[in-house]
Amino acid sequence: MSLNPADDQFVTSLNGSISPDVFRPVEPRYLEEPRGRLNGQGGLLACPRNAQEVSTLIKAANAARIGVVPYGGGTGLVGAQVVPDGPAPLILSLERMSAIRAVYPEENVIVAEAGAVLADVQAAARDAGRLFPLSLASEGSARIGGNLATNAGGVNVLRYGNTRDLCLGLEAVLPDGQIWNGLTRLRKDNTGYDLRNLLVGSEGTLGVITAAALKLAPIPASTGTAILVVPSPRAAIELLSLAREWLGEGVSAFELLHRQGFDFLTETLPDIRQPFREPPEWCVLIELGLIAAVDPQEQLASLFEEALETGLVQDGLIAQSETQREDFWTVREQLPEANRLIGSVSSHDVSIPLGALPDFIEKGRELVSGFGDFRINCFGHVGDGNLHYNVFPPKGANREAYKHQSGAIKRALHDLVAACDGSISAEHGIGRMKVDDLERYGDPVKLAAMRVIKKALDPLGIMNPGAVLRP
């Protein structure tokens, strides 16, 4: 069923049912994907102020058969927020809906509108003496609605779970314009199908999230951070197991870093303070969040001594101040920017069972070497099995010269992911860039069910057309 372009005729059709200042010029930033992989188009940009205005716009778009692209912070890396071809859509930005509606410290709940910037939600929780644990490199611009729509991950998934696990209830506008008032703060509500979890991770294809009730947690009384040098990824996995045996849920984050990442930082962002004069081949960044009675630095020192005796670590640094801790995390959080500045030939956000992860890293390197003298920056949230396995041209070369190999490299690595019973999208979603991959590697029964759900909720296919599922 074909869609129509969003144009001035659509505005006229609203007959004054919505204030004219809801519409704004379509600035270039609304049409750009962060890494420059897709250029979008947009006939109209609407910035509603509340759920009722969202409802009015969606209902009118459905009646006019106009595609709608929900827009959060624009930080997504799979192209869900841009439409490169077809009828120009209505871009629906939630940026004006940024209020923190309420905080309930005694319930460990915060209610935020979809346009609230993640860092602002974190700050509101902190002001109430609580922690909102979702933490991403893009938290200064990513918005909660987009985090929920993509089921964002980040560095604290090991302890607190994905964004889905942090969501109690939603307010959302469905494709026919109805407002679903599911903004519950309950942790138990066993009353039929879970529409909340259907919308979380749907990337704007089933409706528009307008607000959410989110879980908070106590702020750890003490925090400790260390970078520990390990001889191999397998040693890193064994170190994680040892750390969790000793400290249980006190392990908040466990990140694997490779020497190539440090080299990229030296090459592109030389002002960043690095922890090692000579970067190790492999190391892990570990963070603990503990109760007041336990000293995290002592725990990290004991963990280091035990791991050193068993050969799981070779060297390490334990942060002695908040400044040093921030320096450690800056290294990790700036790796995506260094990658962007270098320019990858092929990027992969994959999830691998922990037991298979070391073999995947080694076999992946062998596979890539068969294509040429490429550099690999393999890093990520190894605590939950999520690797960012990115392939770059040789030093001094431009990625454009190797662009023709991108598809073959991706196919080979994704085939390896499938052979390991992994996922070709760990935390970035499907968007438009991975629709083919989902069709190739997705379970056919699941895909068929997804299409039935999409057809039932959005029969005209107006919601984010071309994202996740092929029109």
XYZ file of C-alpha atoms in Angstrom:
471
model
C 0.000 0.000 0.000
C 1.671 3.206 -1.159
C 2.184 6.227 1.061
C 1.855 9.914 0.278
C 4.447 12.638 0.870
C 4.182 15.007 3.826
C 3.668 18.482 2.406
C 1.799 21.723 3.001
C -1.454 20.037 2.033
C -1.145 17.894 5.151
C -0.820 21.005 7.327
C -3.911 22.460 5.667
C -5.844 19.238 6.292
C -5.421 19.709 10.043
C -7.906 22.589 9.873
C -6.364 24.425 12.785
C -6.633 21.413 15.111
C -3.022 21.943 16.080
C -1.018 25.118 16.624
C 1.025 26.195 13.565
C 4.155 26.612 15.702
C 4.322 22.836 16.052
C 5.842 22.783 12.569
C 9.441 23.876 12.084
C 11.933 23.976 9.188
C 13.658 20.649 8.518
C 17.242 21.384 9.556
C 20.058 19.164 8.195
C 20.581 17.498 11.584
C 17.216 15.737 11.253
C 18.345 14.116 8.008
C 21.773 12.875 9.089
C 22.947 9.556 10.454
C 25.873 10.045 12.911
C 28.441 8.166 10.807
C 27.291 9.578 7.482
C 26.094 6.208 6.187
C 22.595 7.433 5.255
C 21.179 10.771 4.153
C 17.498 11.209 4.873
C 14.664 13.285 3.568
C 11.745 14.921 5.261
C 8.748 16.743 3.919
C 7.695 18.206 7.272
C 9.079 18.438 10.792
C 6.631 18.510 13.706
C 7.659 19.166 17.309
C 4.574 18.486 19.455
C 4.391 19.598 23.085
C 2.250 16.833 24.564
C 0.709 13.440 23.899
C -2.531 14.976 22.653
C -0.693 16.869 19.901
C 1.163 13.672 18.994
C -2.200 11.934 18.801
C -3.656 14.611 16.527
C -0.667 14.405 14.176
C -0.620 10.597 14.028
C -4.367 10.351 13.475
C -4.157 12.847 10.606
C -1.120 11.120 9.107
C -2.924 7.790 9.221
C -5.950 9.265 7.472
C -3.713 10.829 4.806
C -1.474 7.741 4.488
C 1.664 9.689 5.301
C 4.718 7.980 6.755
C 5.815 9.103 10.221
C 9.382 8.883 11.522
C 9.661 9.319 15.313
C 12.838 11.233 16.148
C 14.655 11.270 19.486
C 18.242 12.453 19.803
C 19.317 11.258 16.367
C 22.123 9.134 17.841
C 20.994 5.764 16.426
C 23.561 3.861 14.377
C 21.343 1.721 12.139
C 19.403 4.413 10.280
C 16.021 4.079 12.002
C 15.726 7.869 12.270
C 16.299 8.748 8.595
C 14.384 7.854 5.417
C 16.672 7.880 2.365
C 14.033 7.249 -0.325
C 10.324 6.982 -1.021
C 7.672 9.607 -0.192
C 9.051 12.301 2.123
C 7.773 11.526 5.655
C 6.544 13.566 8.569
C 9.450 13.717 11.025
C 7.993 13.701 14.541
C 10.542 15.062 17.000
C 9.832 14.639 20.722
C 12.422 17.252 21.750
C 9.840 19.642 23.242
C 8.400 16.889 25.435
C 11.330 16.808 27.840
C 9.768 17.162 31.291
C 10.575 15.036 34.296
C 6.975 14.549 35.417
C 7.640 13.006 38.812
C 10.210 11.263 40.974
C 9.235 8.718 43.630
C 12.415 7.979 45.604
C 10.628 5.666 48.041
C 9.388 3.602 45.088
C 12.634 3.874 43.097
C 10.673 5.260 40.130
C 11.033 8.270 37.865
C 8.461 9.362 35.263
C 9.945 11.173 32.269
C 8.665 12.355 28.923
C 10.140 10.765 25.825
C 12.108 13.851 24.816
C 14.040 14.032 28.088
C 17.773 13.758 27.482
C 19.258 10.709 29.191
C 21.783 12.818 31.130
C 18.936 14.950 32.487
C 17.081 11.847 33.692
C 20.271 10.677 35.388
C 20.649 14.092 37.041
C 17.034 14.161 38.248
C 17.480 10.739 39.793
C 20.753 11.797 41.409
C 19.102 14.901 42.884
C 16.626 12.562 44.563
C 19.422 10.404 45.958
C 18.898 7.649 43.409
C 20.610 6.180 40.355
C 19.185 5.778 36.869
C 21.735 3.213 35.672
C 21.398 3.438 31.882
C 24.758 4.835 30.745
C 25.833 5.442 27.137
C 28.565 7.391 25.392
C 25.806 9.491 23.769
C 23.918 10.183 27.022
C 24.332 13.943 26.609
C 22.137 13.937 23.496
C 20.269 10.614 23.399
C 16.643 10.869 24.531
C 14.661 8.439 26.662
C 12.065 7.738 23.977
C 14.777 6.674 21.563
C 16.536 4.638 24.256
C 13.296 2.740 24.848
C 12.427 2.412 21.167
C 15.804 0.792 20.494
C 16.116 -1.048 23.833
C 19.504 0.613 24.330
C 22.229 -1.216 26.233
C 25.349 0.539 27.487
C 27.991 -0.209 30.085
C 25.794 -1.206 33.042
C 23.714 -3.956 31.422
C 25.724 -6.576 33.308
C 24.205 -5.396 36.591
C 21.020 -3.509 35.763
C 19.878 -4.863 32.397
C 18.910 -3.210 29.093
C 16.506 -0.277 28.877
C 13.655 -2.792 28.616
C 14.554 -4.056 32.087
C 14.420 -0.500 33.449
C 10.911 0.256 32.175
C 7.774 -0.221 34.275
C 5.165 1.530 32.156
C 4.617 3.627 29.043
C 2.402 6.295 27.629
C 2.273 5.918 23.850
C 0.330 6.924 20.777
C -0.673 4.038 18.519
C -0.778 4.240 14.692
C -4.484 5.117 14.637
C -3.903 8.052 16.999
C -5.211 6.459 20.178
C -3.305 7.293 23.360
C -2.426 4.246 25.437
C -2.267 5.235 29.112
C -0.018 2.476 30.387
C 2.133 4.681 32.608
C 1.980 2.323 35.568
C 4.533 2.350 38.381
C 3.638 -1.217 39.341
C 6.260 -3.953 39.274
C 3.588 -6.644 39.109
C 0.709 -6.265 36.648
C -0.197 -9.631 35.184
C -3.207 -8.582 33.091
C -2.692 -10.050 29.651
C -0.388 -9.264 26.740
C 2.533 -6.974 27.552
C 2.106 -4.000 25.214
C 4.950 -2.231 27.007
C 7.510 -4.810 25.975
C 6.081 -4.887 22.467
C 6.732 -1.163 22.017
C 10.153 -1.224 23.697
C 12.611 -2.197 20.968
C 10.122 -1.689 18.129
C 12.088 1.321 16.791
C 9.010 3.442 16.202
C 7.316 0.911 13.909
C 4.352 0.195 16.200
C 3.697 3.583 17.779
C 5.273 6.632 19.403
C 6.413 6.451 23.013
C 5.568 9.763 24.712
C 6.481 9.082 28.365
C 7.807 6.303 30.572
C 7.906 5.185 34.189
C 11.459 4.004 34.796
C 13.180 2.039 37.549
C 15.744 3.694 39.776
C 18.286 2.064 42.068
C 20.163 3.097 45.191
C 23.394 4.942 44.482
C 26.268 2.615 45.444
C 27.852 3.886 48.651
C 31.330 3.295 47.271
C 32.724 2.866 43.777
C 35.978 1.383 42.559
C 37.398 1.302 39.058
C 40.406 -0.467 37.590
C 42.013 -1.314 34.281
C 43.555 -4.772 34.390
C 45.842 -6.184 31.693
C 44.846 -9.699 30.617
C 46.761 -12.112 28.357
C 43.722 -12.965 26.202
C 39.960 -12.621 25.832
C 39.586 -16.077 27.379
C 41.435 -14.864 30.461
C 39.071 -11.866 30.543
C 36.040 -14.189 30.647
C 37.613 -16.213 33.462
C 38.432 -12.994 35.323
C 34.796 -11.922 35.033
C 33.690 -15.240 36.488
C 36.149 -14.835 39.379
C 35.002 -11.254 40.026
C 31.351 -12.278 40.158
C 32.128 -15.205 42.454
C 33.788 -12.772 44.847
C 31.523 -9.757 44.498
C 28.259 -10.921 42.922
C 26.106 -8.037 41.720
C 28.732 -5.607 42.986
C 30.334 -5.818 39.522
C 28.620 -2.966 37.678
C 30.610 -2.942 34.436
C 33.180 -5.129 32.715
C 34.531 -3.820 29.401
C 37.046 -5.484 27.079
C 39.538 -3.191 25.318
C 42.080 -3.991 22.591
C 45.345 -2.225 21.801
C 43.953 -1.024 18.459
C 41.489 1.194 20.300
C 44.287 2.916 22.213
C 46.205 3.394 18.957
C 43.140 4.990 17.357
C 42.825 7.389 20.295
C 46.489 8.358 19.916
C 45.962 8.910 16.213
C 42.732 10.924 16.387
C 42.291 12.293 19.934
C 45.835 12.751 21.294
C 44.747 15.012 24.170
C 42.977 12.152 25.948
C 45.022 10.909 28.890
C 45.691 7.203 28.450
C 46.467 4.877 31.359
C 49.444 3.102 29.752
C 52.548 4.493 28.088
C 52.671 1.315 26.008
C 49.132 -0.024 25.453
C 48.631 -3.726 26.216
C 47.230 -6.126 23.653
C 44.146 -6.766 25.817
C 42.795 -5.259 29.007
C 39.517 -4.942 30.878
C 37.894 -1.945 32.520
C 36.048 -3.091 35.618
C 33.856 -1.034 37.927
C 32.436 -2.010 41.302
C 29.528 -0.408 43.155
C 29.421 -1.607 46.749
C 27.805 -0.989 50.115
C 29.409 1.436 52.576
C 30.935 -1.307 54.722
C 33.093 -2.630 51.879
C 36.123 -0.808 50.459
C 36.083 -1.232 46.657
C 39.778 -0.457 46.260
C 40.656 -3.204 48.717
C 38.366 -5.584 46.863
C 39.959 -4.701 43.528
C 43.438 -5.126 45.006
C 42.516 -8.564 46.369
C 40.965 -9.547 43.057
C 44.105 -8.418 41.247
C 46.393 -10.425 43.557
C 44.322 -13.587 43.161
C 44.115 -13.175 39.380
C 47.844 -12.446 39.147
C 48.665 -15.682 40.959
C 46.497 -17.699 38.561
C 47.779 -15.936 35.431
C 44.520 -14.193 34.575
C 46.076 -10.723 34.793
C 49.558 -9.421 34.073
C 49.391 -5.815 35.241
C 46.855 -3.229 36.250
C 45.910 0.181 37.591
C 43.341 0.891 40.284
C 41.899 4.409 40.171
C 43.071 6.393 43.192
C 40.798 9.390 42.666
C 37.596 10.430 40.923
C 39.707 12.222 38.296
C 41.605 9.034 37.496
C 38.344 7.080 37.368
C 36.923 9.599 34.901
C 40.082 9.347 32.819
C 39.660 5.567 32.602
C 36.060 5.923 31.467
C 36.894 8.702 29.011
C 39.153 6.268 27.192
C 36.288 3.787 26.858
C 33.617 6.336 25.974
C 35.697 8.040 23.290
C 36.424 4.848 21.361
C 33.289 5.257 19.160
C 34.384 8.796 18.256
C 37.901 7.596 17.407
C 36.344 4.882 15.246
C 34.228 7.470 13.465
C 37.237 9.685 12.775
C 39.222 6.772 11.355
C 36.270 5.579 9.242
C 35.375 1.885 9.275
C 35.008 -0.361 6.276
C 32.458 -2.498 8.134
C 31.042 -2.150 11.663
C 29.373 -4.899 13.678
C 27.367 -4.762 16.908
C 27.095 -8.415 17.847
C 26.175 -10.556 20.817
C 27.975 -13.844 21.464
C 27.488 -16.437 24.224
C 30.303 -15.834 26.700
C 31.719 -19.327 26.303
C 32.053 -18.874 22.530
C 33.351 -15.299 22.613
C 37.135 -15.987 22.681
C 36.885 -18.352 19.698
C 34.739 -15.819 17.824
C 37.387 -13.121 18.274
C 40.143 -15.388 16.991
C 38.171 -16.844 14.086
C 36.948 -13.368 13.175
C 40.515 -12.130 12.914
C 41.385 -15.045 10.638
C 38.358 -14.320 8.460
C 39.168 -10.617 8.112
C 42.818 -11.276 7.329
C 41.635 -13.234 4.319
C 40.220 -10.019 2.858
C 43.382 -7.952 3.259
C 45.573 -6.056 5.696
C 42.733 -4.567 7.726
C 42.845 -3.221 11.265
C 40.291 -4.515 13.783
C 39.075 -2.616 16.820
C 37.345 -5.241 18.931
C 35.937 -3.905 22.188
C 32.742 -3.767 24.158
C 30.541 -4.910 26.993
C 32.058 -8.340 27.316
C 30.282 -8.841 30.650
C 27.031 -9.336 28.741
C 28.557 -10.784 25.565
C 28.195 -7.626 23.442
C 31.153 -6.900 21.151
C 31.695 -3.988 18.811
C 33.779 -5.704 16.154
C 34.788 -3.039 13.659
C 37.022 -3.381 10.598
C 39.169 -0.486 9.351
C 41.489 0.148 6.374
C 45.276 0.008 6.768
C 46.861 3.037 8.403
C 47.031 5.962 5.986
C 44.394 4.487 3.660
C 40.861 5.757 3.113
C 37.872 3.520 3.683
C 36.384 4.500 0.315
C 39.087 2.450 -1.418
C 37.790 -0.663 0.376
C 34.076 0.074 0.314
C 33.489 -2.649 -2.266
C 34.561 -5.263 0.316
C 32.234 -4.083 3.053
C 29.345 -6.400 2.202
C 31.508 -9.502 1.944
C 33.250 -8.778 5.259
C 29.935 -8.213 7.003
C 28.462 -11.399 5.552
C 31.446 -13.478 6.651
C 31.410 -12.124 10.194
C 27.652 -12.371 10.562
C 27.770 -15.961 9.317
C 30.309 -16.605 12.076
C 27.997 -14.931 14.612
C 25.152 -17.199 13.523
C 27.399 -20.253 13.778
C 28.129 -19.236 17.382
C 24.388 -18.931 18.164
C 24.812 -15.186 18.545
C 22.884 -12.127 17.390
C 23.760 -9.728 14.565
C 22.335 -6.848 16.619
C 23.171 -6.693 20.301
C 22.128 -3.163 21.263
C 21.894 -0.926 18.178
C 18.717 -2.399 16.712
C 17.810 -3.177 13.083
C 16.777 0.193 11.674
C 17.084 0.329 7.905
C 20.672 -0.821 7.640
C 20.090 -4.347 8.977
C 16.749 -5.265 7.399
C 18.505 -7.650 4.995
C 20.475 -9.163 7.864
C 17.325 -9.745 9.901
C 15.738 -11.527 6.965
C 18.842 -13.676 6.451
C 19.536 -14.620 10.075
C 16.194 -14.133 11.860
C 13.990 -17.042 12.832
C 11.271 -17.295 10.139
C 8.515 -18.008 12.659
C 9.455 -14.933 14.667
C 9.591 -12.798 11.521
C 6.165 -14.017 10.438
C 4.719 -13.167 13.859
C 6.346 -9.719 13.720
C 4.722 -9.032 10.347
C 1.313 -10.088 11.681
C 1.710 -7.751 14.673
C 2.807 -4.885 12.436
C -0.168 -5.432 10.126
C -2.617 -5.586 13.030
C -1.440 -2.397 14.755
C -0.383 -0.419 11.678
C -2.388 -1.710 8.693
C -1.469 1.252 6.473
C 2.237 0.956 7.324
C 2.691 4.615 8.286
C 4.937 4.078 11.317
C 8.611 4.403 10.440
C 8.179 2.731 7.047
C 11.158 0.648 5.980
C 12.601 0.245 9.463
C 12.957 -3.260 10.975
C 10.588 -4.879 8.469
C 10.599 -4.442 4.719
C 7.425 -2.610 3.567
